[in-house]
Coordinates of C-alpha atoms in Angstrom, one line a residue:
M1 CA 31.8 22.2 -19.1
I2 CA 28.9 20.7 -16.7
P3 CA 30.2 18.5 -13.8
F4 CA 29.0 15.6 -12.9
L5 CA 29.2 17.1 -9.3
D6 CA 30.4 20.4 -8.2
L7 CA 31.3 20.0 -4.9
K8 CA 32.9 22.9 -4.3
G9 CA 29.2 25.3 -5.4
L10 CA 28.1 22.7 -2.8
N11 CA 30.3 23.5 0.2
A12 CA 29.7 27.1 -0.7
Q13 CA 26.6 27.4 0.4
Y14 CA 27.8 26.4 3.9
K15 CA 31.1 27.9 3.9
D16 CA 30.3 30.6 6.5
K17 CA 29.1 28.3 8.9
L18 CA 31.7 25.4 7.7
I19 CA 34.3 27.8 8.8
E20 CA 32.7 28.7 11.8
A21 CA 32.6 25.0 12.9
C22 CA 36.1 24.5 12.0
T23 CA 37.1 27.3 13.7
R24 CA 35.4 25.6 17.0
V25 CA 37.4 22.7 17.0
I26 CA 40.6 24.5 16.6
D27 CA 40.2 26.6 19.2
S28 CA 39.1 23.3 21.7
G29 CA 42.0 22.2 21.4
W30 CA 40.4 18.6 21.6
Y31 CA 40.8 16.6 18.1
I32 CA 40.0 13.1 18.3
Q33 CA 36.5 11.6 20.6
G34 CA 35.6 15.1 22.3
N35 CA 32.1 16.6 21.8
E36 CA 31.6 17.3 18.2
C37 CA 32.1 13.7 17.5
K38 CA 29.4 12.8 20.6
E39 CA 26.9 15.8 19.1
F40 CA 26.9 14.6 15.8
E41 CA 26.9 10.8 16.7
N42 CA 23.8 12.0 18.7
E43 CA 21.7 14.5 16.0
F44 CA 22.2 11.4 13.3
A45 CA 20.9 8.7 15.3
E46 CA 17.7 10.7 16.0
Y47 CA 17.8 11.8 12.1
C48 CA 18.1 7.8 11.3
G49 CA 15.9 7.0 14.4
T50 CA 18.2 4.3 15.9
K51 CA 19.6 4.3 19.5
H52 CA 22.8 4.3 18.9
A53 CA 25.7 6.2 16.0
I54 CA 29.1 5.3 15.9
G55 CA 31.3 7.8 14.1
V56 CA 34.1 5.7 12.6
A57 CA 36.3 6.9 10.2
N58 CA 35.1 5.5 7.0
G59 CA 32.0 3.8 5.5
L60 CA 34.3 0.6 4.3
D61 CA 35.4 0.3 8.3
A62 CA 31.6 0.9 9.7
L63 CA 30.7 -2.6 7.4
I64 CA 33.9 -4.0 8.7
L65 CA 33.4 -3.0 12.4
I66 CA 29.8 -4.4 12.1
L67 CA 30.5 -7.6 11.2
R68 CA 33.8 -8.4 12.8
A69 CA 31.5 -7.6 16.2
Y70 CA 29.5 -10.1 15.8
K71 CA 32.3 -12.3 15.1
E72 CA 33.4 -11.2 18.5
L73 CA 30.1 -12.0 20.2
G74 CA 30.1 -15.8 18.7
V75 CA 27.3 -15.0 15.9
M76 CA 29.5 -15.7 12.9
K77 CA 33.2 -17.3 12.8
D78 CA 35.4 -17.7 10.0
G79 CA 34.2 -19.7 6.5
D80 CA 30.4 -18.4 7.4
E81 CA 28.5 -16.9 4.5
V82 CA 26.9 -13.4 3.9
I83 CA 24.3 -13.1 1.0
V84 CA 25.0 -9.7 -1.0
P85 CA 24.0 -8.3 -4.0
S86 CA 26.2 -8.7 -7.3
N87 CA 26.1 -5.7 -8.6
T88 CA 27.4 -3.8 -5.7
Y89 CA 30.0 -1.3 -5.2
I90 CA 33.3 -3.8 -4.5
A91 CA 33.3 -2.1 -0.2
S92 CA 30.1 -4.3 0.4
I93 CA 31.8 -7.3 -0.4
L94 CA 35.7 -6.6 1.0
A95 CA 34.1 -5.4 4.4
I96 CA 32.8 -9.3 4.3
S97 CA 36.4 -10.7 3.4
Q98 CA 38.1 -9.1 5.4
N99 CA 36.4 -10.7 8.6
N100 CA 37.4 -14.3 7.0
L101 CA 33.6 -15.0 6.3
V102 CA 32.3 -15.7 2.9
P103 CA 30.6 -13.4 0.1
V104 CA 27.4 -15.1 -1.7
L105 CA 26.8 -12.9 -4.6
V106 CA 22.9 -12.4 -5.6
E107 CA 21.5 -11.3 -8.1
P108 CA 19.6 -7.6 -8.4
N109 CA 16.2 -7.1 -10.4
I110 CA 17.0 -5.3 -13.6
D111 CA 14.6 -2.9 -13.0
T112 CA 15.2 -1.4 -9.6
Y113 CA 19.1 -2.4 -9.5
L114 CA 18.3 -3.5 -6.2
I115 CA 19.1 -7.5 -4.6
D116 CA 16.2 -9.1 -5.7
P117 CA 14.5 -11.2 -2.7
I118 CA 13.0 -13.6 -4.7
K119 CA 16.8 -14.8 -5.1
I120 CA 17.9 -14.7 -2.1
E121 CA 16.4 -17.8 -0.2
E122 CA 17.8 -19.9 -2.7
K123 CA 21.7 -18.8 -2.0
I124 CA 21.0 -19.5 2.0
T125 CA 22.9 -22.5 3.3
S126 CA 23.7 -23.9 6.7
K127 CA 26.7 -21.2 6.8
T128 CA 24.6 -18.3 6.5
K129 CA 24.8 -16.1 8.7
A130 CA 23.6 -12.6 7.4
I131 CA 21.6 -10.7 4.3
L132 CA 23.8 -7.0 3.5
P133 CA 21.4 -5.4 1.2
V134 CA 23.0 -2.2 -0.5
H135 CA 20.6 0.6 -0.8
L136 CA 22.2 1.4 -3.9
Y137 CA 22.0 5.0 -6.0
G138 CA 19.6 6.2 -3.1
Q139 CA 16.8 3.9 -3.0
T140 CA 15.9 1.6 -0.2
C141 CA 15.5 -2.1 -0.8
D142 CA 12.3 -4.7 -0.1
M143 CA 13.2 -4.6 3.3
D144 CA 10.1 -6.1 4.2
A145 CA 10.8 -9.3 2.4
I146 CA 14.0 -9.2 3.4
N147 CA 14.0 -9.0 7.0
A148 CA 11.0 -12.0 6.9
I149 CA 13.6 -14.0 5.1
A150 CA 16.3 -13.5 7.8
K151 CA 13.8 -13.8 10.8
K152 CA 12.6 -17.2 8.8
Y153 CA 16.4 -18.3 9.3
N154 CA 17.0 -16.6 12.1
L155 CA 19.8 -14.0 9.8
K156 CA 21.1 -11.1 10.5
V157 CA 20.2 -7.9 8.7
I158 CA 23.5 -5.3 7.9
E159 CA 22.3 -2.4 5.6
D160 CA 24.6 -0.8 3.5
S161 CA 23.5 2.6 3.7
A162 CA 26.5 4.4 2.0
Q163 CA 24.4 5.8 -0.7
S164 CA 20.7 6.6 1.2
H165 CA 21.5 8.6 3.6
G166 CA 17.6 10.3 4.9
A167 CA 15.7 7.6 2.1
Y168 CA 12.6 5.9 3.9
Y169 CA 11.0 2.6 4.0
G170 CA 7.6 2.9 4.9
E171 CA 7.8 5.2 8.2
K172 CA 11.6 4.2 9.0
R173 CA 14.7 5.6 7.3
S174 CA 17.3 3.8 5.6
G175 CA 19.8 3.4 9.0
N176 CA 17.2 1.7 11.1
L177 CA 15.9 -1.2 8.2
G178 CA 17.9 -3.7 10.2
D179 CA 20.0 -5.2 13.2
A180 CA 23.0 -2.4 12.2
S181 CA 24.1 -0.3 8.8
G182 CA 26.8 1.3 7.7
F183 CA 27.1 4.5 6.1
S184 CA 30.1 7.0 4.5
F185 CA 30.1 10.4 4.2
Y186 CA 32.9 10.7 1.7
P187 CA 32.7 14.1 0.0
G188 CA 30.5 13.3 -3.0
K189 CA 27.9 11.7 -0.6
N190 CA 24.2 12.9 -0.3
L191 CA 25.8 13.9 3.5
G192 CA 29.5 14.2 2.6
A193 CA 31.7 15.3 4.7
L194 CA 35.2 17.5 3.6
G195 CA 37.7 14.4 3.5
D196 CA 36.8 10.8 4.8
G197 CA 34.0 9.7 7.3
G198 CA 31.6 6.5 8.5
V199 CA 29.5 5.8 11.1
V200 CA 27.5 3.0 12.0
T201 CA 23.6 2.8 13.4
T202 CA 22.0 0.1 15.5
N203 CA 19.6 -0.4 17.9
D204 CA 21.3 -3.2 19.6
D205 CA 23.1 -2.0 23.3
T206 CA 25.7 -4.8 23.1
L207 CA 26.7 -4.4 19.6
A208 CA 27.1 -0.9 19.9
S209 CA 29.5 -0.8 23.1
T210 CA 31.4 -4.0 21.2
I211 CA 32.1 -1.6 17.9
R212 CA 33.1 1.4 20.0
A213 CA 36.2 -1.1 21.4
L214 CA 36.8 -2.5 18.6
A215 CA 37.2 0.8 17.1
N216 CA 38.8 2.0 19.3
Y217 CA 42.2 -0.5 19.2
G218 CA 39.6 -2.3 21.0
S219 CA 39.5 -0.4 24.1
H220 CA 36.9 1.0 26.0
K221 CA 39.2 2.4 28.5
K222 CA 42.5 3.9 27.8
Y223 CA 45.5 1.4 28.1
E224 CA 43.0 -1.6 28.8
N225 CA 42.4 -3.9 25.6
I226 CA 39.9 -6.6 25.5
Y227 CA 39.9 -6.9 21.7
K228 CA 42.4 -6.8 19.4
G229 CA 40.7 -3.9 17.7
I230 CA 41.6 -0.8 14.9
N231 CA 41.7 2.5 14.8
S232 CA 38.9 3.4 12.8
R233 CA 37.6 7.0 14.6
L234 CA 35.8 9.7 12.7
D235 CA 37.6 12.5 13.5
E236 CA 36.4 15.8 15.2
M237 CA 36.6 18.2 12.2
Q238 CA 34.5 16.0 9.7
A239 CA 32.7 15.2 13.2
A240 CA 31.6 19.5 13.0
M241 CA 31.4 19.7 9.3
L242 CA 28.9 17.0 9.5
R243 CA 26.9 18.4 12.0
V244 CA 26.5 21.6 9.8
K245 CA 25.8 19.7 6.8
L246 CA 23.1 17.4 8.7
K247 CA 20.7 20.4 9.4
Y248 CA 20.5 20.9 5.3
L249 CA 20.5 17.0 4.3
D250 CA 16.6 17.3 3.8
I251 CA 17.1 20.6 1.6
E252 CA 19.6 18.3 -0.1
I253 CA 17.8 15.7 -0.6
E254 CA 14.7 17.9 -2.3
K255 CA 16.9 19.5 -4.8
R256 CA 18.1 16.1 -6.0
R257 CA 14.5 14.9 -6.9
E258 CA 13.1 18.2 -8.3
I259 CA 16.3 17.3 -10.4
A260 CA 15.2 13.6 -11.1
N261 CA 11.8 14.8 -11.5
Y262 CA 12.8 16.7 -14.3
Y263 CA 15.0 14.3 -16.0
M264 CA 12.0 11.4 -15.8
Q265 CA 9.2 13.5 -17.0
N266 CA 11.5 15.4 -19.8
I267 CA 14.4 12.9 -20.9
K268 CA 12.2 11.2 -24.2
N269 CA 14.9 8.9 -26.4
E270 CA 14.0 5.7 -27.3
K271 CA 17.1 4.5 -26.6
I272 CA 17.8 5.5 -23.2
I273 CA 15.7 3.1 -20.1
L274 CA 15.0 5.5 -17.2
P275 CA 15.3 4.0 -13.5
I276 CA 12.2 2.3 -11.9
Q277 CA 11.0 2.6 -8.7
N278 CA 9.7 0.4 -6.2
S279 CA 6.0 0.4 -6.8
K280 CA 6.0 -0.8 -2.9
L281 CA 7.6 2.3 -1.3
N282 CA 6.9 5.4 -3.8
T283 CA 3.3 6.9 -4.7
Q284 CA 3.9 10.0 -5.2
N285 CA 6.9 12.2 -6.1
Y286 CA 9.3 9.4 -6.3
S287 CA 9.1 10.7 -2.3
N288 CA 11.8 7.9 -0.7
H289 CA 14.2 8.2 -3.0
V290 CA 17.0 10.2 -2.1
W291 CA 18.7 10.2 -5.6
H292 CA 22.2 9.5 -4.7
L293 CA 22.8 9.2 -8.7
F294 CA 21.0 9.1 -11.4
V295 CA 21.0 6.5 -13.6
I296 CA 20.2 5.6 -17.1
R297 CA 20.9 2.4 -19.2
T298 CA 21.6 2.2 -22.7
E299 CA 23.0 -0.5 -25.1
K300 CA 24.6 2.7 -26.7
R301 CA 26.4 4.4 -23.8
E302 CA 30.0 4.9 -25.1
E303 CA 28.5 6.9 -27.9
L304 CA 26.2 8.7 -25.5
Q305 CA 29.0 9.7 -22.6
K306 CA 31.2 10.7 -25.5
Y307 CA 28.2 12.9 -27.1
L308 CA 27.5 14.3 -24.2
L309 CA 30.9 15.3 -23.4
D310 CA 31.1 16.9 -26.6
N311 CA 28.4 18.6 -25.5
G312 CA 30.1 20.0 -21.8
I313 CA 28.3 17.7 -20.0
Q314 CA 30.7 15.2 -17.7
T315 CA 28.7 12.1 -16.3
L316 CA 30.0 8.9 -14.7
I317 CA 30.2 4.5 -15.3
H318 CA 28.9 3.8 -11.2
Y319 CA 30.8 0.8 -12.1
P320 CA 32.0 -0.4 -15.3
I321 CA 33.0 -3.7 -14.0
P322 CA 30.9 -6.0 -11.6
P323 CA 32.9 -7.4 -8.5
H324 CA 33.3 -11.3 -9.7
K325 CA 35.2 -9.8 -12.7
Q326 CA 38.0 -8.0 -10.8
N327 CA 41.3 -8.9 -10.1
A328 CA 40.5 -8.8 -6.5
Y329 CA 38.0 -11.6 -6.8
K330 CA 39.6 -13.8 -9.7
E331 CA 38.1 -17.4 -8.6
W332 CA 34.9 -15.6 -9.6
N333 CA 36.4 -14.6 -12.7
D334 CA 34.0 -17.4 -15.3
V335 CA 31.2 -17.0 -13.2
S336 CA 28.8 -15.6 -14.6
Y337 CA 26.0 -12.9 -13.3
P338 CA 24.2 -11.7 -16.3
V339 CA 21.6 -9.5 -14.6
S340 CA 24.8 -7.5 -13.1
E341 CA 27.0 -7.7 -16.4
K342 CA 24.2 -6.1 -18.2
I343 CA 24.0 -3.5 -15.6
H344 CA 27.3 -2.8 -15.9
E345 CA 27.3 -2.6 -19.3
E346 CA 25.0 -0.1 -19.9
V347 CA 24.9 2.5 -16.8
L348 CA 25.4 5.9 -17.1
S349 CA 25.4 8.2 -14.1
L350 CA 23.7 11.5 -14.9
P351 CA 25.0 14.8 -13.4
I352 CA 22.6 15.3 -10.2
G353 CA 23.4 17.4 -6.8
G354 CA 22.3 20.4 -4.7
A355 CA 24.2 23.0 -6.7
Q356 CA 23.3 22.1 -10.1
S357 CA 21.1 24.9 -11.5
L358 CA 17.9 24.3 -13.5
E359 CA 19.3 26.2 -16.7
D360 CA 22.0 23.1 -16.3
T361 CA 19.2 20.2 -16.3
I362 CA 17.4 21.9 -19.3
K363 CA 20.6 21.4 -21.5
I364 CA 21.4 17.8 -20.3
V365 CA 18.3 16.7 -20.9
Q366 CA 18.1 18.4 -24.4
A367 CA 21.6 17.3 -25.4
I368 CA 20.0 13.5 -24.5
N369 CA 16.9 13.8 -26.5
G370 CA 19.1 14.8 -29.5
F371 CA 21.0 11.8 -29.5

């Protein structure tokens, strides 16, 4: 069986260095808010090109804390609106709801699956305070257009970079394209921990300081609490693991690009719609896409997925049910977002990852072409 993502094989490449990092943490006797987290924050901020990186417990918390901090700073208040794509993973929307803010869904571009800037402006009201673009599947959104709209209406731009570690937009990386950004280090991400983890990046000193306090029980100084905060901290063990893997992130991305290029050049089946890249961002070899996921579309998804499984190939669906059809948001269940619904009915994610062999990639292409 060709797995969708061979995490064991991926991490085995760095096993000795991961064990060394683990041992270093154990021997230090310091397991929360120690040197490993500080060093990872510095290294990840440098990688993204931002002034600050604040380690938190997971990617959802990263987004929740950004919005919460803006509320504490008086930028937002209960009932304000945040524009978000309608075809994202539900976490992007949960972060808004968790802060008693109102998610306003905007349809994506059917070709790139990214939020469509043309449709953003018509959803802006007097209550709109932010745009939350999601760099879905590993490709950055049209940030020139989004930032121009945000500037026109004095809105904050909060990137959901959970799937776009290392992706560029022009000369800047994801995480440095708006006012703040939330990353996830869920194990399956391009930069994945061996557990859960997340980070906030920003160039805003005041925002960074507020988030640090909020994530630490609302405290900058032990036992002195200035906010009603939460406990959301990147632990030393995961920070140490991430420090190891960050050194190899660009190599991992290049491996994914090689697989994606092979898929793009060799999948020849009229039933399959291949990914389309934003022509503004990429000129040669899909250079700015980091291919967290390689997502195809077909009206024969169930048949194709079963066919591939019968041929020893595991695939996944990201995501089968759009947020507005989830029971969690049953107030939206009768609303129609036709582009998102079409995407969610047709997408299928093919195996892609740093441990995937050329032989397996060839087998996958041959199977798809034979469908």
